[in-house]
């Protein structure tokens, strides 16, 4: 029997991740971007991989300001976020070649927000046929590449324009 191996999801499954505080506030203050899956830092926002991805390459763009309300962000924060969304999509297109993207905000529990207290923008690469029998019948998503391998590929692409 084949095994699906995704050890980084255990914290999510067990609920152990909930005691760590707001990841969008704590992780950018640390100096270990690769371990924290932070791909890029802008002036008002940053790009981070989702540790519990909907799909391989699932990124999140969050402002440094802690707020659950998009209307609390000023024009500079919103502009920086959208610039980082654009930069992220360009990088993913180059190194992963998806067929499309799901993008957007989930604001509030009713909209599916996992972290309601800190607004963030999701970027989820999609491929034709990426929803097969596993998520449909088993409620399990197969991600065939280790998250740090994906991090390294996207990190390289997202920083190319900075050279």
C-alpha atoms as an extended CHARMM CRD file, in Angstrom:
* protein
*
       163  EXT
         1         1  UNK       CA              0.0000000000        0.0000000000        0.0000000000  PROA      1               0.0000000000
         2         2  UNK       CA              1.3020000000        3.4740000000       -0.8860000000  PROA      2               0.0000000000
         3         3  UNK       CA              1.6000000000        6.0550000000        1.8610000000  PROA      3               0.0000000000
         4         4  UNK       CA              0.9080000000        9.7640000000        1.7180000000  PROA      4               0.0000000000
         5         5  UNK       CA              3.5550000000       11.6880000000        3.6710000000  PROA      5               0.0000000000
         6         6  UNK       CA              2.8280000000       15.2680000000        4.7320000000  PROA      6               0.0000000000
         7         7  UNK       CA              4.3340000000       15.6840000000        8.2160000000  PROA      7               0.0000000000
         8         8  UNK       CA              3.8920000000       19.4720000000        8.2500000000  PROA      8               0.0000000000
         9         9  UNK       CA              0.1060000000       18.9820000000        8.3580000000  PROA      9               0.0000000000
        10        10  UNK       CA              0.1770000000       17.1950000000       11.7450000000  PROA      10              0.0000000000
        11        11  UNK       CA              0.1020000000       20.4680000000       13.6930000000  PROA      11              0.0000000000
        12        12  UNK       CA             -3.0060000000       21.4860000000       11.7490000000  PROA      12              0.0000000000
        13        13  UNK       CA             -4.7260000000       18.1190000000       12.2040000000  PROA      13              0.0000000000
        14        14  UNK       CA             -3.9790000000       17.9440000000       15.9320000000  PROA      14              0.0000000000
        15        15  UNK       CA             -4.8750000000       21.5920000000       16.5280000000  PROA      15              0.0000000000
        16        16  UNK       CA             -1.4300000000       22.2860000000       18.0630000000  PROA      16              0.0000000000
        17        17  UNK       CA             -0.8820000000       25.2760000000       15.7520000000  PROA      17              0.0000000000
        18        18  UNK       CA             -3.6110000000       27.3380000000       17.4290000000  PROA      18              0.0000000000
        19        19  UNK       CA             -1.4910000000       28.2900000000       20.4620000000  PROA      19              0.0000000000
        20        20  UNK       CA              1.2520000000       30.0190000000       18.4730000000  PROA      20              0.0000000000
        21        21  UNK       CA             -0.4150000000       33.4370000000       18.2660000000  PROA      21              0.0000000000
        22        22  UNK       CA             -0.8780000000       35.3130000000       15.0140000000  PROA      22              0.0000000000
        23        23  UNK       CA              1.5820000000       33.8670000000       12.4890000000  PROA      23              0.0000000000
        24        24  UNK       CA              1.3250000000       37.0320000000       10.3950000000  PROA      24              0.0000000000
        25        25  UNK       CA              2.6360000000       39.0290000000       13.3640000000  PROA      25              0.0000000000
        26        26  UNK       CA              5.1470000000       36.6260000000       14.9400000000  PROA      26              0.0000000000
        27        27  UNK       CA              6.8600000000       35.0860000000       11.8900000000  PROA      27              0.0000000000
        28        28  UNK       CA              8.0070000000       38.3520000000       10.2140000000  PROA      28              0.0000000000
        29        29  UNK       CA              9.6930000000       39.4270000000       13.4730000000  PROA      29              0.0000000000
        30        30  UNK       CA             11.9730000000       36.3750000000       13.3730000000  PROA      30              0.0000000000
        31        31  UNK       CA             15.1460000000       36.0720000000       11.2850000000  PROA      31              0.0000000000
        32        32  UNK       CA             14.6150000000       32.6090000000        9.7830000000  PROA      32              0.0000000000
        33        33  UNK       CA             12.5420000000       33.2570000000        6.6740000000  PROA      33              0.0000000000
        34        34  UNK       CA             13.0270000000       29.8000000000        5.1310000000  PROA      34              0.0000000000
        35        35  UNK       CA             11.8950000000       27.9820000000        8.2930000000  PROA      35              0.0000000000
        36        36  UNK       CA              8.9480000000       30.3860000000        8.5400000000  PROA      36              0.0000000000
        37        37  UNK       CA              8.2040000000       30.0260000000        4.8060000000  PROA      37              0.0000000000
        38        38  UNK       CA              8.4820000000       33.7910000000        4.2060000000  PROA      38              0.0000000000
        39        39  UNK       CA              9.3550000000       34.2390000000        0.5370000000  PROA      39              0.0000000000
        40        40  UNK       CA              9.4820000000       38.0120000000        0.2000000000  PROA      40              0.0000000000
        41        41  UNK       CA              9.3210000000       41.1170000000        2.3870000000  PROA      41              0.0000000000
        42        42  UNK       CA              7.8640000000       44.3560000000        1.0830000000  PROA      42              0.0000000000
        43        43  UNK       CA              7.6490000000       47.7070000000        2.8480000000  PROA      43              0.0000000000
        44        44  UNK       CA              4.0840000000       47.2190000000        4.1600000000  PROA      44              0.0000000000
        45        45  UNK       CA              3.3950000000       43.5220000000        3.4570000000  PROA      45              0.0000000000
        46        46  UNK       CA              5.0800000000       40.1690000000        2.9050000000  PROA      46              0.0000000000
        47        47  UNK       CA              4.6150000000       36.8830000000        1.0250000000  PROA      47              0.0000000000
        48        48  UNK       CA              4.4480000000       33.6060000000        2.9270000000  PROA      48              0.0000000000
        49        49  UNK       CA              3.7640000000       30.0120000000        1.9150000000  PROA      49              0.0000000000
        50        50  UNK       CA              0.7520000000       28.3510000000        3.5060000000  PROA      50              0.0000000000
        51        51  UNK       CA              1.9700000000       25.5430000000        5.7840000000  PROA      51              0.0000000000
        52        52  UNK       CA             -1.3960000000       23.8140000000        5.2890000000  PROA      52              0.0000000000
        53        53  UNK       CA             -1.8610000000       24.4100000000        1.5370000000  PROA      53              0.0000000000
        54        54  UNK       CA             -4.9590000000       23.8660000000       -0.5530000000  PROA      54              0.0000000000
        55        55  UNK       CA             -2.5560000000       23.0740000000       -3.4020000000  PROA      55              0.0000000000
        56        56  UNK       CA              1.1870000000       23.0150000000       -4.0330000000  PROA      56              0.0000000000
        57        57  UNK       CA              2.5200000000       26.5910000000       -4.1600000000  PROA      57              0.0000000000
        58        58  UNK       CA             -0.3140000000       28.0900000000       -2.0700000000  PROA      58              0.0000000000
        59        59  UNK       CA              0.9070000000       31.5370000000       -0.9850000000  PROA      59              0.0000000000
        60        60  UNK       CA             -0.4960000000       34.2290000000        1.2790000000  PROA      60              0.0000000000
        61        61  UNK       CA              0.1860000000       37.9640000000        1.1380000000  PROA      61              0.0000000000
        62        62  UNK       CA             -0.3540000000       39.7560000000        4.4390000000  PROA      62              0.0000000000
        63        63  UNK       CA              0.1810000000       43.2900000000        5.7070000000  PROA      63              0.0000000000
        64        64  UNK       CA              2.4690000000       43.8050000000        8.6890000000  PROA      64              0.0000000000
        65        65  UNK       CA             -0.4180000000       45.6580000000       10.3700000000  PROA      65              0.0000000000
        66        66  UNK       CA             -2.5140000000       43.3460000000       12.5340000000  PROA      66              0.0000000000
        67        67  UNK       CA             -6.1400000000       43.7960000000       11.5000000000  PROA      67              0.0000000000
        68        68  UNK       CA             -8.9830000000       41.5630000000       10.4170000000  PROA      68              0.0000000000
        69        69  UNK       CA            -10.6110000000       44.3760000000        8.4410000000  PROA      69              0.0000000000
        70        70  UNK       CA             -9.4540000000       45.2930000000        4.9570000000  PROA      70              0.0000000000
        71        71  UNK       CA            -10.9400000000       48.7630000000        5.4090000000  PROA      71              0.0000000000
        72        72  UNK       CA             -8.3650000000       49.4280000000        8.1720000000  PROA      72              0.0000000000
        73        73  UNK       CA             -5.5060000000       49.2520000000        5.6540000000  PROA      73              0.0000000000
        74        74  UNK       CA             -4.2810000000       52.4830000000        4.0830000000  PROA      74              0.0000000000
        75        75  UNK       CA             -3.6000000000       52.9730000000        0.3730000000  PROA      75              0.0000000000
        76        76  UNK       CA              0.1250000000       52.2090000000        0.6970000000  PROA      76              0.0000000000
        77        77  UNK       CA             -0.5520000000       48.9200000000        2.4860000000  PROA      77              0.0000000000
        78        78  UNK       CA             -3.1410000000       47.8690000000       -0.0930000000  PROA      78              0.0000000000
        79        79  UNK       CA             -0.8970000000       48.8660000000       -3.0060000000  PROA      79              0.0000000000
        80        80  UNK       CA              2.0650000000       46.9540000000       -1.5650000000  PROA      80              0.0000000000
        81        81  UNK       CA             -0.1100000000       43.8730000000       -1.0600000000  PROA      81              0.0000000000
        82        82  UNK       CA             -1.3560000000       43.9220000000       -4.6540000000  PROA      82              0.0000000000
        83        83  UNK       CA              2.1750000000       44.4880000000       -5.9650000000  PROA      83              0.0000000000
        84        84  UNK       CA              3.2690000000       41.3900000000       -4.0260000000  PROA      84              0.0000000000
        85        85  UNK       CA              0.2950000000       39.4040000000       -5.3730000000  PROA      85              0.0000000000
        86        86  UNK       CA              1.3960000000       40.3050000000       -8.9090000000  PROA      86              0.0000000000
        87        87  UNK       CA              5.0540000000       39.4820000000       -8.1500000000  PROA      87              0.0000000000
        88        88  UNK       CA              4.0330000000       36.1390000000       -6.6140000000  PROA      88              0.0000000000
        89        89  UNK       CA              1.8600000000       35.1110000000       -9.5460000000  PROA      89              0.0000000000
        90        90  UNK       CA              4.6820000000       35.9320000000      -11.9900000000  PROA      90              0.0000000000
        91        91  UNK       CA              7.1100000000       33.7960000000       -9.9690000000  PROA      91              0.0000000000
        92        92  UNK       CA              4.7060000000       30.8490000000       -9.7030000000  PROA      92              0.0000000000
        93        93  UNK       CA              3.9600000000       30.9880000000      -13.4410000000  PROA      93              0.0000000000
        94        94  UNK       CA              7.6820000000       30.7750000000      -14.2440000000  PROA      94              0.0000000000
        95        95  UNK       CA              8.6340000000       27.9230000000      -11.9400000000  PROA      95              0.0000000000
        96        96  UNK       CA              5.4220000000       25.8790000000      -11.6050000000  PROA      96              0.0000000000
        97        97  UNK       CA              3.4900000000       26.5670000000      -14.8260000000  PROA      97              0.0000000000
        98        98  UNK       CA             -0.0580000000       26.2980000000      -13.4380000000  PROA      98              0.0000000000
        99        99  UNK       CA             -3.1110000000       26.4050000000      -15.6970000000  PROA      99              0.0000000000
       100       100  UNK       CA             -4.8140000000       29.0260000000      -13.5190000000  PROA      100             0.0000000000
       101       101  UNK       CA             -5.1670000000       30.5160000000      -10.0360000000  PROA      101             0.0000000000
       102       102  UNK       CA             -7.7220000000       30.9420000000       -7.2890000000  PROA      102             0.0000000000
       103       103  UNK       CA             -7.0160000000       34.2640000000       -5.5730000000  PROA      103             0.0000000000
       104       104  UNK       CA             -8.6760000000       36.4180000000       -2.9610000000  PROA      104             0.0000000000
       105       105  UNK       CA             -9.4970000000       37.2640000000        0.6330000000  PROA      105             0.0000000000
       106       106  UNK       CA            -11.5380000000       35.1190000000        3.0230000000  PROA      106             0.0000000000
       107       107  UNK       CA            -12.8210000000       37.7240000000        5.4820000000  PROA      107             0.0000000000
       108       108  UNK       CA            -14.6500000000       36.3360000000        8.5180000000  PROA      108             0.0000000000
       109       109  UNK       CA            -15.4030000000       32.7920000000        9.6460000000  PROA      109             0.0000000000
       110       110  UNK       CA            -18.4760000000       32.5320000000        7.3920000000  PROA      110             0.0000000000
       111       111  UNK       CA            -16.2200000000       33.1880000000        4.3840000000  PROA      111             0.0000000000
       112       112  UNK       CA            -13.7780000000       30.4680000000        5.4200000000  PROA      112             0.0000000000
       113       113  UNK       CA            -11.0770000000       32.5520000000        7.1240000000  PROA      113             0.0000000000
       114       114  UNK       CA             -8.7800000000       30.3130000000        9.1510000000  PROA      114             0.0000000000
       115       115  UNK       CA             -7.0910000000       33.3320000000       10.7460000000  PROA      115             0.0000000000
       116       116  UNK       CA             -9.8530000000       35.9070000000       11.1370000000  PROA      116             0.0000000000
       117       117  UNK       CA             -7.8580000000       38.4550000000       13.1290000000  PROA      117             0.0000000000
       118       118  UNK       CA             -5.2910000000       39.2340000000       10.4040000000  PROA      118             0.0000000000
       119       119  UNK       CA             -6.4620000000       39.8960000000        6.8500000000  PROA      119             0.0000000000
       120       120  UNK       CA             -4.4650000000       38.0930000000        4.1480000000  PROA      120             0.0000000000
       121       121  UNK       CA             -4.7440000000       37.3820000000        0.4240000000  PROA      121             0.0000000000
       122       122  UNK       CA             -4.5800000000       33.7930000000       -0.8800000000  PROA      122             0.0000000000
       123       123  UNK       CA             -2.8660000000       32.7780000000       -4.1240000000  PROA      123             0.0000000000
       124       124  UNK       CA             -3.5950000000       29.1490000000       -5.0260000000  PROA      124             0.0000000000
       125       125  UNK       CA             -2.1110000000       27.7400000000       -8.2540000000  PROA      125             0.0000000000
       126       126  UNK       CA             -4.4110000000       25.3370000000      -10.1100000000  PROA      126             0.0000000000
       127       127  UNK       CA             -3.8410000000       22.6970000000      -12.7660000000  PROA      127             0.0000000000
       128       128  UNK       CA             -6.3840000000       21.0090000000      -15.0010000000  PROA      128             0.0000000000
       129       129  UNK       CA             -7.3310000000       17.7650000000      -13.2530000000  PROA      129             0.0000000000
       130       130  UNK       CA             -5.8400000000       18.6970000000       -9.8610000000  PROA      130             0.0000000000
       131       131  UNK       CA             -9.0760000000       17.7120000000       -8.1440000000  PROA      131             0.0000000000
       132       132  UNK       CA             -9.1730000000       13.9540000000       -8.5270000000  PROA      132             0.0000000000
       133       133  UNK       CA            -10.6470000000       11.1240000000       -6.4810000000  PROA      133             0.0000000000
       134       134  UNK       CA             -8.5280000000       11.7430000000       -3.3480000000  PROA      134             0.0000000000
       135       135  UNK       CA            -10.1130000000       15.0300000000       -2.2250000000  PROA      135             0.0000000000
       136       136  UNK       CA            -13.5060000000       13.9640000000       -3.5360000000  PROA      136             0.0000000000
       137       137  UNK       CA            -13.7200000000       10.5440000000       -1.8720000000  PROA      137             0.0000000000
       138       138  UNK       CA            -11.0930000000       10.5960000000        0.8750000000  PROA      138             0.0000000000
       139       139  UNK       CA            -11.0340000000       14.2750000000        1.8270000000  PROA      139             0.0000000000
       140       140  UNK       CA             -7.2550000000       14.2000000000        1.2650000000  PROA      140             0.0000000000
       141       141  UNK       CA             -5.1690000000       16.4190000000       -0.9950000000  PROA      141             0.0000000000
       142       142  UNK       CA             -2.0150000000       14.8780000000       -2.4810000000  PROA      142             0.0000000000
       143       143  UNK       CA              0.9020000000       17.2940000000       -2.7420000000  PROA      143             0.0000000000
       144       144  UNK       CA              3.8060000000       15.5010000000       -4.3690000000  PROA      144             0.0000000000
       145       145  UNK       CA              6.6100000000       17.9490000000       -3.6150000000  PROA      145             0.0000000000
       146       146  UNK       CA              8.0780000000       18.7500000000       -0.1900000000  PROA      146             0.0000000000
       147       147  UNK       CA              7.0900000000       22.2380000000        0.9300000000  PROA      147             0.0000000000
       148       148  UNK       CA             10.7240000000       23.4110000000        1.2830000000  PROA      148             0.0000000000
       149       149  UNK       CA             11.5260000000       22.2740000000       -2.2740000000  PROA      149             0.0000000000
       150       150  UNK       CA              8.6020000000       24.3790000000       -3.4790000000  PROA      150             0.0000000000
       151       151  UNK       CA              9.8130000000       27.2610000000       -1.2800000000  PROA      151             0.0000000000
       152       152  UNK       CA             13.2780000000       27.1410000000       -2.8690000000  PROA      152             0.0000000000
       153       153  UNK       CA             11.8780000000       27.2420000000       -6.4200000000  PROA      153             0.0000000000
       154       154  UNK       CA              9.5010000000       30.1350000000       -5.7750000000  PROA      154             0.0000000000
       155       155  UNK       CA             12.0660000000       32.0320000000       -3.6640000000  PROA      155             0.0000000000
       156       156  UNK       CA             14.5440000000       31.9850000000       -6.5470000000  PROA      156             0.0000000000
       157       157  UNK       CA             11.9730000000       33.3080000000       -9.0360000000  PROA      157             0.0000000000
       158       158  UNK       CA             10.4080000000       35.9380000000       -6.7860000000  PROA      158             0.0000000000
       159       159  UNK       CA             13.8280000000       37.5000000000       -6.0820000000  PROA      159             0.0000000000
       160       160  UNK       CA             15.0980000000       37.5260000000       -9.7030000000  PROA      160             0.0000000000
       161       161  UNK       CA             13.7700000000       41.0370000000      -10.3900000000  PROA      161             0.0000000000
       162       162  UNK       CA             15.6520000000       42.3640000000       -7.3420000000  PROA      162             0.0000000000
       163       163  UNK       CA             19.0950000000       41.5330000000       -8.7550000000  PROA      163             0.0000000000
